[in-house]
PDB file of C-alpha atoms in Angstrom:
ATOM      1  CA  MET A   8     -27.304 -78.842 -26.143  1.00  0.00           C
ATOM      2  CA  SER A   9     -26.824 -77.383 -22.684  1.00  0.00           C
ATOM      3  CA  GLN A  10     -29.732 -77.975 -20.326  1.00  0.00           C
ATOM      4  CA  LYS A  11     -30.523 -77.791 -16.634  1.00  0.00           C
ATOM      5  CA  LYS A  12     -29.878 -80.831 -14.488  1.00  0.00           C
ATOM      6  CA  GLY A  13     -32.664 -83.373 -14.398  1.00  0.00           C
ATOM      7  CA  PHE A  14     -34.510 -81.849 -17.348  1.00  0.00           C
ATOM      8  CA  THR A  15     -36.744 -84.163 -19.395  1.00  0.00           C
ATOM      9  CA  PHE A  16     -39.249 -83.467 -22.133  1.00  0.00           C
ATOM     10  CA  ALA A  17     -41.951 -84.587 -19.735  1.00  0.00           C
ATOM     11  CA  ASP A  18     -41.364 -81.312 -17.880  1.00  0.00           C
ATOM     12  CA  LEU A  19     -42.765 -79.359 -20.817  1.00  0.00           C
ATOM     13  CA  ASN A  20     -46.318 -78.020 -20.874  1.00  0.00           C
ATOM     14  CA  LEU A  21     -47.368 -79.084 -24.358  1.00  0.00           C
ATOM     15  CA  GLU A  22     -50.665 -77.201 -24.176  1.00  0.00           C
ATOM     16  CA  LYS A  23     -49.105 -73.782 -23.660  1.00  0.00           C
ATOM     17  CA  GLU A  24     -50.580 -71.029 -25.795  1.00  0.00           C
ATOM     18  CA  ILE A  25     -48.581 -68.290 -27.477  1.00  0.00           C
ATOM     19  CA  ASP A  26     -47.324 -65.468 -25.270  1.00  0.00           C
ATOM     20  CA  ASP A  27     -47.945 -61.886 -26.365  1.00  0.00           C
ATOM     21  CA  GLU A  28     -44.199 -61.315 -26.487  1.00  0.00           C
ATOM     22  CA  ASP A  29     -43.769 -64.118 -29.020  1.00  0.00           C
ATOM     23  CA  ARG A  30     -46.801 -63.027 -31.000  1.00  0.00           C
ATOM     24  CA  ASP A  31     -45.395 -59.503 -31.374  1.00  0.00           C
ATOM     25  CA  SER A  32     -41.768 -60.469 -31.989  1.00  0.00           C
ATOM     26  CA  LEU A  33     -39.650 -60.330 -35.130  1.00  0.00           C
ATOM     27  CA  HIS A  34     -37.292 -63.089 -34.063  1.00  0.00           C
ATOM     28  CA  THR A  35     -39.327 -65.815 -32.319  1.00  0.00           C
ATOM     29  CA  LEU A  36     -41.665 -68.396 -33.856  1.00  0.00           C
ATOM     30  CA  PRO A  37     -43.644 -70.571 -31.393  1.00  0.00           C
ATOM     31  CA  LEU A  38     -43.922 -73.969 -33.044  1.00  0.00           C
ATOM     32  CA  VAL A  39     -47.233 -74.702 -31.305  1.00  0.00           C
ATOM     33  CA  MET A  40     -48.909 -72.746 -34.106  1.00  0.00           C
ATOM     34  CA  LEU A  41     -47.731 -75.223 -36.760  1.00  0.00           C
ATOM     35  CA  PRO A  42     -48.635 -78.866 -37.623  1.00  0.00           C
ATOM     36  CA  ILE A  43     -45.557 -80.355 -35.940  1.00  0.00           C
ATOM     37  CA  GLN A  44     -45.736 -84.135 -35.415  1.00  0.00           C
ATOM     38  CA  THR A  45     -43.146 -84.434 -32.634  1.00  0.00           C
ATOM     39  CA  ALA A  46     -44.946 -83.469 -29.411  1.00  0.00           C
ATOM     40  CA  PRO A  47     -41.947 -82.021 -27.474  1.00  0.00           C
ATOM     41  CA  LEU A  48     -40.969 -79.940 -30.507  1.00  0.00           C
ATOM     42  CA  ARG A  49     -44.397 -78.302 -30.550  1.00  0.00           C
ATOM     43  CA  ARG A  50     -43.557 -76.712 -27.201  1.00  0.00           C
ATOM     44  CA  ALA A  51     -40.307 -75.249 -28.544  1.00  0.00           C
ATOM     45  CA  ARG A  52     -39.657 -71.993 -30.345  1.00  0.00           C
ATOM     46  CA  LEU A  53     -37.662 -71.209 -33.445  1.00  0.00           C
ATOM     47  CA  ILE A  54     -35.563 -68.134 -32.702  1.00  0.00           C
ATOM     48  CA  LYS A  55     -32.988 -65.903 -34.336  1.00  0.00           C
ATOM     49  CA  ASN A  56     -29.919 -65.698 -32.128  1.00  0.00           C
ATOM     50  CA  ALA A  57     -27.502 -62.765 -31.850  1.00  0.00           C
ATOM     51  CA  ARG A  58     -25.808 -63.903 -35.095  1.00  0.00           C
ATOM     52  CA  PHE A  59     -29.204 -64.089 -36.879  1.00  0.00           C
ATOM     53  CA  GLU A  60     -28.924 -67.874 -37.023  1.00  0.00           C
ATOM     54  CA  SER A  61     -32.129 -69.883 -36.708  1.00  0.00           C
ATOM     55  CA  MET A  62     -32.021 -72.096 -33.618  1.00  0.00           C
ATOM     56  CA  VAL A  63     -34.611 -74.304 -31.920  1.00  0.00           C
ATOM     57  CA  GLU A  64     -35.075 -73.154 -28.336  1.00  0.00           C
ATOM     58  CA  ILE A  65     -36.218 -76.208 -26.365  1.00  0.00           C
ATOM     59  CA  PHE A  66     -36.487 -74.356 -23.070  1.00  0.00           C
ATOM     60  CA  THR A  67     -35.720 -70.962 -21.588  1.00  0.00           C
ATOM     61  CA  ASP A  68     -35.424 -70.076 -17.938  1.00  0.00           C
ATOM     62  CA  LYS A  69     -34.143 -67.008 -16.101  1.00  0.00           C
ATOM     63  CA  ASP A  70     -31.844 -69.169 -13.974  1.00  0.00           C
ATOM     64  CA  THR A  71     -30.547 -71.721 -16.488  1.00  0.00           C
ATOM     65  CA  GLY A  72     -30.711 -69.625 -19.638  1.00  0.00           C
ATOM     66  CA  SER A  73     -31.741 -70.795 -23.086  1.00  0.00           C
ATOM     67  CA  GLY A  74     -31.417 -74.407 -24.227  1.00  0.00           C
ATOM     68  CA  GLN A  75     -30.880 -74.265 -27.974  1.00  0.00           C
ATOM     69  CA  VAL A  76     -30.436 -76.895 -30.674  1.00  0.00           C
ATOM     70  CA  ALA A  77     -29.219 -76.298 -34.223  1.00  0.00           C
ATOM     71  CA  ILE A  78     -31.820 -77.342 -36.787  1.00  0.00           C
ATOM     72  CA  ASP A  79     -29.423 -79.864 -38.348  1.00  0.00           C
ATOM     73  CA  HIS A  80     -29.075 -81.574 -34.956  1.00  0.00           C
ATOM     74  CA  LEU A  81     -32.809 -82.218 -34.519  1.00  0.00           C
ATOM     75  CA  PRO A  82     -32.809 -85.805 -35.925  1.00  0.00           C
ATOM     76  CA  ALA A  83     -30.277 -86.875 -33.304  1.00  0.00           C
ATOM     77  CA  GLU A  84     -31.972 -84.864 -30.543  1.00  0.00           C
ATOM     78  CA  PHE A  85     -35.391 -86.457 -31.114  1.00  0.00           C
ATOM     79  CA  GLY A  86     -34.273 -89.847 -32.439  1.00  0.00           C
ATOM     80  CA  TRP A  87     -35.900 -89.519 -35.848  1.00  0.00           C
ATOM     81  CA  THR A  88     -35.116 -92.704 -37.744  1.00  0.00           C
ATOM     82  CA  GLU A  89     -35.932 -90.959 -41.043  1.00  0.00           C
ATOM     83  CA  GLY A  90     -33.228 -88.419 -40.254  1.00  0.00           C
ATOM     84  CA  PHE A  91     -33.390 -85.389 -42.561  1.00  0.00           C
ATOM     85  CA  ARG A  92     -36.390 -86.915 -44.355  1.00  0.00           C
ATOM     86  CA  HIS A  93     -38.621 -86.645 -41.269  1.00  0.00           C
ATOM     87  CA  PRO A  94     -41.619 -84.362 -42.041  1.00  0.00           C
ATOM     88  CA  ASP A  95     -40.803 -82.104 -39.084  1.00  0.00           C
ATOM     89  CA  MET A  96     -37.205 -81.786 -40.258  1.00  0.00           C
ATOM     90  CA  ILE A  97     -38.284 -80.825 -43.760  1.00  0.00           C
ATOM     91  CA  MET A  98     -40.543 -78.150 -42.312  1.00  0.00           C
ATOM     92  CA  MET A  99     -37.909 -76.858 -39.888  1.00  0.00           C
ATOM     93  CA  LYS A 100     -35.351 -76.462 -42.672  1.00  0.00           C
ATOM     94  CA  LYS A 101     -37.822 -74.289 -44.590  1.00  0.00           C
ATOM     95  CA  LEU A 102     -38.663 -72.224 -41.527  1.00  0.00           C
ATOM     96  CA  GLY A 103     -35.024 -71.763 -40.636  1.00  0.00           C
ATOM     97  CA  ASP A 104     -34.392 -69.995 -43.943  1.00  0.00           C
ATOM     98  CA  LEU A 105     -37.018 -67.303 -43.317  1.00  0.00           C
ATOM     99  CA  PRO A 106     -35.504 -63.868 -42.581  1.00  0.00           C
ATOM    100  CA  SER A 107     -38.140 -62.813 -40.038  1.00  0.00           C
ATOM    101  CA  TYR A 108     -40.821 -64.355 -37.845  1.00  0.00           C
ATOM    102  CA  ASP A 109     -43.172 -61.397 -37.465  1.00  0.00           C
ATOM    103  CA  VAL A 110     -46.836 -62.204 -38.063  1.00  0.00           C
ATOM    104  CA  TYR A 111     -47.114 -60.169 -41.256  1.00  0.00           C
ATOM    105  CA  SER A 112     -44.242 -61.752 -43.150  1.00  0.00           C
ATOM    106  CA  LEU A 113     -45.208 -65.195 -41.773  1.00  0.00           C
ATOM    107  CA  ARG A 114     -48.666 -64.947 -43.335  1.00  0.00           C
ATOM    108  CA  ILE A 115     -47.069 -64.670 -46.759  1.00  0.00           C
ATOM    109  CA  SER A 116     -44.085 -66.967 -46.208  1.00  0.00           C
ATOM    110  CA  LEU A 117     -46.075 -69.848 -44.702  1.00  0.00           C
ATOM    111  CA  ARG A 118     -48.611 -69.651 -47.505  1.00  0.00           C
ATOM    112  CA  ASP A 119     -45.842 -69.704 -50.108  1.00  0.00           C
ATOM    113  CA  LEU A 120     -44.239 -72.704 -48.373  1.00  0.00           C
ATOM    114  CA  GLY A 121     -47.551 -74.548 -48.225  1.00  0.00           C
ATOM    115  CA  ILE A 122     -47.462 -74.711 -44.409  1.00  0.00           C
ATOM    116  CA  GLU A 123     -50.825 -74.372 -42.698  1.00  0.00           C
ATOM    117  CA  VAL A 124     -51.291 -72.688 -39.331  1.00  0.00           C
ATOM    118  CA  ASN A 125     -53.252 -74.471 -36.612  1.00  0.00           C
ATOM    119  CA  ASN A 126     -55.196 -71.285 -35.840  1.00  0.00           C
ATOM    120  CA  VAL A 127     -55.198 -68.134 -37.981  1.00  0.00           C
ATOM    121  CA  GLU A 128     -55.524 -66.077 -34.790  1.00  0.00           C
ATOM    122  CA  TYR A 129     -51.884 -66.949 -34.085  1.00  0.00           C
ATOM    123  CA  LEU A 130     -50.907 -64.659 -36.970  1.00  0.00           C
ATOM    124  CA  LYS A 131     -52.314 -61.532 -35.384  1.00  0.00           C
ATOM    125  CA  LEU A 132     -50.657 -59.028 -33.083  1.00  0.00           C
ATOM    126  CA  SER A 133     -51.624 -59.109 -29.428  1.00  0.00           C
ATOM    127  CA  ASP A 134     -54.303 -56.737 -28.159  1.00  0.00           C
ATOM    128  CA  ALA A 135     -51.645 -54.993 -26.078  1.00  0.00           C
ATOM    129  CA  LYS A 136     -49.464 -54.326 -29.128  1.00  0.00           C
ATOM    130  CA  ALA A 137     -52.455 -53.114 -31.157  1.00  0.00           C
ATOM    131  CA  ALA A 138     -53.234 -50.641 -28.366  1.00  0.00           C
ATOM    132  CA  GLU A 139     -49.601 -49.484 -28.384  1.00  0.00           C
ATOM    133  CA  LEU A 140     -49.873 -48.702 -32.084  1.00  0.00           C
ATOM    134  CA  THR A 141     -52.931 -46.459 -31.695  1.00  0.00           C
ATOM    135  CA  GLU A 142     -50.938 -43.253 -32.153  1.00  0.00           C
ATOM    136  CA  TYR A 143     -49.174 -44.624 -35.230  1.00  0.00           C
ATOM    137  CA  MET A 144     -52.525 -45.617 -36.694  1.00  0.00           C
ATOM    138  CA  ARG A 145     -54.084 -42.176 -36.371  1.00  0.00           C
ATOM    139  CA  GLU A 146     -52.466 -40.904 -39.569  1.00  0.00           C
ATOM    140  CA  PHE A 147     -54.128 -43.772 -41.444  1.00  0.00           C
ATOM    141  CA  THR A 148     -57.489 -43.868 -39.639  1.00  0.00           C
ATOM    142  CA  GLY A 149     -57.922 -40.097 -39.853  1.00  0.00           C
ATOM    143  CA  PRO A 150     -58.246 -39.831 -43.675  1.00  0.00           C
ATOM    144  CA  LEU A 151     -60.788 -42.658 -43.863  1.00  0.00           C
ATOM    145  CA  ILE A 152     -62.961 -41.226 -41.108  1.00  0.00           C
ATOM    146  CA  SER A 153     -62.652 -37.704 -42.513  1.00  0.00           C
ATOM    147  CA  GLN A 154     -63.513 -38.757 -46.063  1.00  0.00           C
ATOM    148  CA  ILE A 155     -66.534 -40.752 -45.019  1.00  0.00           C
ATOM    149  CA  TYR A 156     -67.937 -38.610 -42.228  1.00  0.00           C
ATOM    150  CA  GLY A 157     -66.224 -35.235 -42.512  1.00  0.00           C
ATOM    151  CA  GLY A 158     -65.502 -33.254 -39.365  1.00  0.00           C
ATOM    152  CA  ASP A 159     -69.032 -33.208 -37.958  1.00  0.00           C
ATOM    153  CA  ASP A 160     -69.317 -36.675 -36.456  1.00  0.00           C
ATOM    154  CA  VAL A 161     -67.314 -36.648 -33.227  1.00  0.00           C
ATOM    155  CA  GLU A 162     -68.583 -40.114 -32.327  1.00  0.00           C
ATOM    156  CA  VAL A 163     -66.575 -41.815 -35.077  1.00  0.00           C
ATOM    157  CA  LYS A 164     -62.878 -41.657 -34.240  1.00  0.00           C
ATOM    158  CA  SER A 165     -61.511 -45.112 -34.976  1.00  0.00           C
ATOM    159  CA  PHE A 166     -62.013 -48.310 -36.950  1.00  0.00           C
ATOM    160  CA  GLN A 167     -63.744 -49.769 -33.916  1.00  0.00           C
ATOM    161  CA  ASP A 168     -66.309 -46.959 -34.064  1.00  0.00           C
ATOM    162  CA  VAL A 169     -66.965 -47.725 -37.746  1.00  0.00           C
ATOM    163  CA  VAL A 170     -67.442 -51.411 -36.964  1.00  0.00           C
ATOM    164  CA  LYS A 171     -69.904 -50.482 -34.197  1.00  0.00           C
ATOM    165  CA  LEU A 172     -72.167 -48.948 -36.833  1.00  0.00           C
ATOM    166  CA  PHE A 173     -73.022 -52.465 -37.947  1.00  0.00           C
ATOM    167  CA  ARG A 174     -74.456 -53.102 -34.477  1.00  0.00           C
ATOM    168  CA  SER A 175     -75.913 -49.639 -33.921  1.00  0.00           C
ATOM    169  CA  PRO A 176     -79.316 -49.521 -32.192  1.00  0.00           C
ATOM    170  CA  ASP A 177     -80.126 -46.588 -34.499  1.00  0.00           C
ATOM    171  CA  ARG A 178     -80.342 -48.769 -37.589  1.00  0.00           C
ATOM    172  CA  LYS A 179     -81.552 -45.967 -39.885  1.00  0.00           C
ATOM    173  CA  LYS A 180     -78.683 -43.647 -38.965  1.00  0.00           C
ATOM    174  CA  ALA A 181     -76.140 -46.463 -39.225  1.00  0.00           C
ATOM    175  CA  LEU A 182     -77.422 -47.552 -42.624  1.00  0.00           C
ATOM    176  CA  GLU A 183     -77.188 -44.021 -43.998  1.00  0.00           C
ATOM    177  CA  LYS A 184     -73.576 -43.710 -42.926  1.00  0.00           C
ATOM    178  CA  LEU A 185     -72.649 -47.127 -44.259  1.00  0.00           C
ATOM    179  CA  LYS A 186     -74.304 -46.402 -47.600  1.00  0.00           C
ATOM    180  CA  LEU A 187     -72.328 -43.168 -47.818  1.00  0.00           C
ATOM    181  CA  MET A 188     -69.108 -45.041 -47.103  1.00  0.00           C
ATOM    182  CA  ALA A 189     -69.844 -47.696 -49.734  1.00  0.00           C
ATOM    183  CA  GLN A 190     -70.714 -45.038 -52.290  1.00  0.00           C
ATOM    184  CA  LYS A 191     -67.455 -43.140 -51.778  1.00  0.00           C
ATOM    185  CA  LEU A 192     -65.436 -46.343 -51.981  1.00  0.00           C
ATOM    186  CA  ASN A 193     -67.407 -47.569 -54.986  1.00  0.00           C
ATOM    187  CA  ILE A 194     -68.157 -50.945 -53.423  1.00  0.00           C
ATOM    188  CA  LYS A 195     -71.281 -52.801 -52.299  1.00  0.00           C
ATOM    189  CA  ILE A 196     -72.404 -52.181 -48.733  1.00  0.00           C
ATOM    190  CA  GLU A 197     -72.089 -55.894 -47.935  1.00  0.00           C
ATOM    191  CA  ASP A 198     -68.388 -55.672 -48.869  1.00  0.00           C
ATOM    192  CA  LEU A 199     -67.699 -52.960 -46.281  1.00  0.00           C
ATOM    193  CA  PRO A 200     -66.808 -55.206 -43.305  1.00  0.00           C
ATOM    194  CA  LYS A 201     -64.098 -56.959 -45.340  1.00  0.00           C
ATOM    195  CA  PHE A 202     -62.764 -53.651 -46.658  1.00  0.00           C
ATOM    196  CA  ILE A 203     -62.571 -52.111 -43.186  1.00  0.00           C
ATOM    197  CA  GLU A 204     -60.847 -55.206 -41.789  1.00  0.00           C
ATOM    198  CA  ASP A 205     -58.266 -55.234 -44.592  1.00  0.00           C
ATOM    199  CA  TYR A 206     -57.668 -51.486 -44.349  1.00  0.00           C
ATOM    200  CA  ALA A 207     -57.068 -51.700 -40.608  1.00  0.00           C
ATOM    201  CA  ASP A 208     -54.798 -54.728 -40.966  1.00  0.00           C
ATOM    202  CA  ILE A 209     -52.537 -53.384 -43.722  1.00  0.00           C
ATOM    203  CA  PHE A 210     -51.944 -50.065 -41.994  1.00  0.00           C
ATOM    204  CA  MET A 211     -51.512 -51.802 -38.646  1.00  0.00           C
ATOM    205  CA  SER A 212     -48.627 -53.673 -40.279  1.00  0.00           C
ATOM    206  CA  LEU A 213     -47.103 -50.402 -41.455  1.00  0.00           C
ATOM    207  CA  SER A 214     -47.491 -48.954 -37.956  1.00  0.00           C
ATOM    208  CA  TYR A 215     -45.877 -52.081 -36.476  1.00  0.00           C
ATOM    209  CA  TYR A 216     -42.760 -51.749 -38.620  1.00  0.00           C
ATOM    210  CA  LYS A 217     -42.586 -47.997 -38.029  1.00  0.00           C
ATOM    211  CA  GLN A 218     -42.626 -48.549 -34.278  1.00  0.00           C
ATOM    212  CA  ILE A 219     -39.815 -51.080 -34.553  1.00  0.00           C
ATOM    213  CA  LEU A 220     -37.722 -48.614 -36.542  1.00  0.00           C
ATOM    214  CA  ASP A 221     -38.388 -45.867 -33.990  1.00  0.00           C
ATOM    215  CA  ASP A 222     -37.411 -48.242 -31.173  1.00  0.00           C
ATOM    216  CA  ILE A 223     -34.047 -49.203 -32.672  1.00  0.00           C
ATOM    217  CA  GLU A 224     -33.010 -45.798 -34.036  1.00  0.00           C
ATOM    218  CA  PRO A 225     -31.595 -44.507 -30.702  1.00  0.00           C
ATOM    219  CA  THR A 226     -29.493 -47.676 -30.334  1.00  0.00           C
ATOM    220  CA  ILE A 227     -28.173 -47.390 -33.884  1.00  0.00           C
ATOM    221  CA  THR A 228     -27.352 -43.699 -33.396  1.00  0.00           C
ATOM    222  CA  GLU A 229     -25.505 -44.502 -30.167  1.00  0.00           C
ATOM    223  CA  PHE A 230     -23.565 -47.277 -31.917  1.00  0.00           C
ATOM    224  CA  LEU A 231     -22.499 -44.990 -34.769  1.00  0.00           C
ATOM    225  CA  ASP A 232     -21.517 -42.246 -32.307  1.00  0.00           C
ATOM    226  CA  THR A 233     -19.399 -44.770 -30.381  1.00  0.00           C
ATOM    227  CA  MET A 234     -17.583 -45.732 -33.573  1.00  0.00           C
ATOM    228  CA  ASP A 235     -16.827 -42.051 -34.187  1.00  0.00           C
ATOM    229  CA  LEU A 236     -15.227 -41.914 -30.734  1.00  0.00           C
ATOM    230  CA  LEU A 237     -13.142 -44.989 -31.532  1.00  0.00           C
ATOM    231  CA  ARG A 238     -11.862 -43.306 -34.681  1.00  0.00           C
ATOM    232  CA  GLN A 239     -10.469 -40.516 -32.531  1.00  0.00           C
ATOM    233  CA  ASN A 240      -8.658 -42.875 -30.182  1.00  0.00           C
ATOM    234  CA  PHE A 241      -4.895 -42.754 -30.837  1.00  0.00           C
ATOM    235  CA  ALA A 242      -4.383 -46.508 -30.507  1.00  0.00           C
ATOM    236  CA  MET A 243      -7.420 -47.374 -32.586  1.00  0.00           C
ATOM    237  CA  LYS A 244      -7.037 -44.939 -35.459  1.00  0.00           C
ATOM    238  CA  ASN A 245      -3.638 -46.364 -36.382  1.00  0.00           C
ATOM    239  CA  ASN A 246      -5.196 -49.774 -36.957  1.00  0.00           C
ATOM    240  CA  GLN A 247      -6.038 -49.530 -40.650  1.00  0.00           C
ATOM    241  CA  SER A 248      -7.853 -52.864 -40.765  1.00  0.00           C
ATOM    242  CA  LEU A 249     -10.132 -51.793 -37.907  1.00  0.00           C
ATOM    243  CA  MET A 250     -10.766 -48.408 -39.518  1.00  0.00           C
ATOM    244  CA  GLN A 251     -11.750 -50.038 -42.819  1.00  0.00           C
ATOM    245  CA  THR A 252     -14.099 -52.438 -41.058  1.00  0.00           C
ATOM    246  CA  MET A 253     -15.717 -49.594 -39.132  1.00  0.00           C
ATOM    247  CA  ASP A 254     -16.116 -47.523 -42.299  1.00  0.00           C
ATOM    248  CA  MET A 255     -17.758 -50.468 -44.043  1.00  0.00           C
ATOM    249  CA  MET A 256     -20.150 -51.028 -41.120  1.00  0.00           C
ATOM    250  CA  THR A 257     -21.039 -47.333 -40.946  1.00  0.00           C
ATOM    251  CA  THR A 258     -21.751 -47.179 -44.670  1.00  0.00           C
ATOM    252  CA  THR A 259     -23.833 -50.362 -44.601  1.00  0.00           C
ATOM    253  CA  ILE A 260     -25.906 -49.233 -41.626  1.00  0.00           C
ATOM    254  CA  ASN A 261     -26.503 -45.749 -43.051  1.00  0.00           C
ATOM    255  CA  GLU A 262     -27.530 -47.163 -46.430  1.00  0.00           C
ATOM    256  CA  LEU A 263     -29.942 -49.630 -44.818  1.00  0.00           C
ATOM    257  CA  MET A 264     -31.519 -46.966 -42.626  1.00  0.00           C
ATOM    258  CA  ALA A 265     -31.871 -44.623 -45.611  1.00  0.00           C
ATOM    259  CA  ALA A 266     -33.498 -47.390 -47.679  1.00  0.00           C
ATOM    260  CA  ILE A 267     -35.976 -48.297 -44.937  1.00  0.00           C
ATOM    261  CA  THR A 268     -36.831 -44.658 -44.211  1.00  0.00           C
ATOM    262  CA  GLY A 269     -37.273 -44.072 -47.930  1.00  0.00           C
ATOM    263  CA  ARG A 270     -39.779 -46.927 -48.138  1.00  0.00           C
ATOM    264  CA  PHE A 271     -41.872 -45.450 -45.360  1.00  0.00           C
ATOM    265  CA  GLU A 272     -41.810 -42.064 -47.086  1.00  0.00           C
ATOM    266  CA  ASN A 273     -42.974 -43.711 -50.319  1.00  0.00           C
ATOM    267  CA  PHE A 274     -45.799 -45.438 -48.448  1.00  0.00           C
ATOM    268  CA  ASP A 275     -46.838 -42.118 -46.891  1.00  0.00           C
ATOM    269  CA  ARG A 276     -46.922 -40.402 -50.286  1.00  0.00           C
ATOM    270  CA  GLY A 277     -48.797 -43.295 -51.859  1.00  0.00           C
ATOM    271  CA  THR A 278     -51.358 -43.276 -49.072  1.00  0.00           C
ATOM    272  CA  LYS A 279     -51.942 -39.525 -49.386  1.00  0.00           C
ATOM    273  CA  HIS A 280     -52.412 -39.804 -53.178  1.00  0.00           C
ATOM    274  CA  MET A 281     -54.816 -42.662 -52.613  1.00  0.00           C
ATOM    275  CA  TRP A 282     -57.147 -40.245 -50.845  1.00  0.00           C
ATOM    276  CA  ASP A 283     -57.175 -37.803 -53.776  1.00  0.00           C
ATOM    277  CA  ASN A 284     -59.754 -40.057 -55.403  1.00  0.00           C
ATOM    278  CA  ILE A 285     -60.402 -42.870 -52.974  1.00  0.00           C
ATOM    279  CA  SER A 286     -61.840 -46.171 -54.107  1.00  0.00           C
ATOM    280  CA  ALA A 287     -61.497 -49.768 -53.023  1.00  0.00           C
ATOM    281  CA  GLU A 288     -59.477 -50.446 -56.176  1.00  0.00           C
ATOM    282  CA  ARG A 289     -56.924 -47.728 -55.364  1.00  0.00           C
ATOM    283  CA  PHE A 290     -56.632 -49.052 -51.843  1.00  0.00           C
ATOM    284  CA  ARG A 291     -55.943 -52.571 -53.158  1.00  0.00           C
ATOM    285  CA  ARG A 292     -53.038 -51.225 -55.222  1.00  0.00           C
ATOM    286  CA  VAL A 293     -51.499 -49.574 -52.164  1.00  0.00           C
ATOM    287  CA  GLU A 294     -52.181 -52.728 -50.162  1.00  0.00           C
ATOM    288  CA  ASP A 295     -50.357 -54.884 -52.729  1.00  0.00           C
ATOM    289  CA  VAL A 296     -47.291 -52.618 -52.599  1.00  0.00           C
ATOM    290  CA  ILE A 297     -47.121 -52.711 -48.791  1.00  0.00           C
ATOM    291  CA  ARG A 298     -47.642 -56.480 -48.609  1.00  0.00           C
ATOM    292  CA  GLY A 299     -44.932 -56.921 -51.232  1.00  0.00           C
ATOM    293  CA  TYR A 300     -42.420 -55.394 -48.825  1.00  0.00           C
ATOM    294  CA  HIS A 301     -43.442 -57.647 -45.914  1.00  0.00           C
ATOM    295  CA  THR A 302     -41.084 -60.358 -47.148  1.00  0.00           C
ATOM    296  CA  THR A 303     -38.447 -58.195 -48.853  1.00  0.00           C
ATOM    297  CA  ASN A 304     -34.986 -58.671 -47.342  1.00  0.00           C
TER     298      ASN A 304
END
């Protein structure tokens, strides 16, 4: 492992909390959130490098770069006498096999692996990211608000406004609205807070993935356009091996993008049909479908 001169594990701040950037990332997993026994390792991050390999990042600095260790090298790095049988090593091997480290897939993957999180709040997007996704969320918040309150109540525009009804100083007015909501959803009024929380969370996850797709689409388009230019280059186009590789990459990328876009279109259709005859049960079916794709490769 390459590291800056004079570096020791004593330099690490073991009490550091999770940064918003890590919390909102697909490819970084701060190990402080997990029950790691080795203190210096708790300060590290598990990351996906440019080759999508899982590496343990012991430190990162703008001047010295990133100090990374392969998971298989951890016993030697930390002097574990149990070697690959060390509890932290067993956990790291499992984590290294996960395809993504975003909070939504981690909720499912960690549960399936039997790995507990030190604080469930670690598996939530940052407030800044949630605010970023407001526009994406409108298409999902709108139908709920419209179905429950119609177009007359200008005060209720978001999930936060619905939640505020539970603390409304006008208790009679709030209770009437909440009863109406429960009746339309065919659930008990005491079950409303949980329903609203789950509804917001599942469609926040969909908004999160949509934003990521929108962010990378220009880069992918530019990459494919660049390959088209290479095909026209006299020196390049006579290299049959290169042309075949480029054709394979183009096909693979286009098929992946079509598959992902198709999933979002299916979710949109399913969500719209859900509102034809809304109930908590219909929502749970849509929720199960969306969660099922959180860990699909």
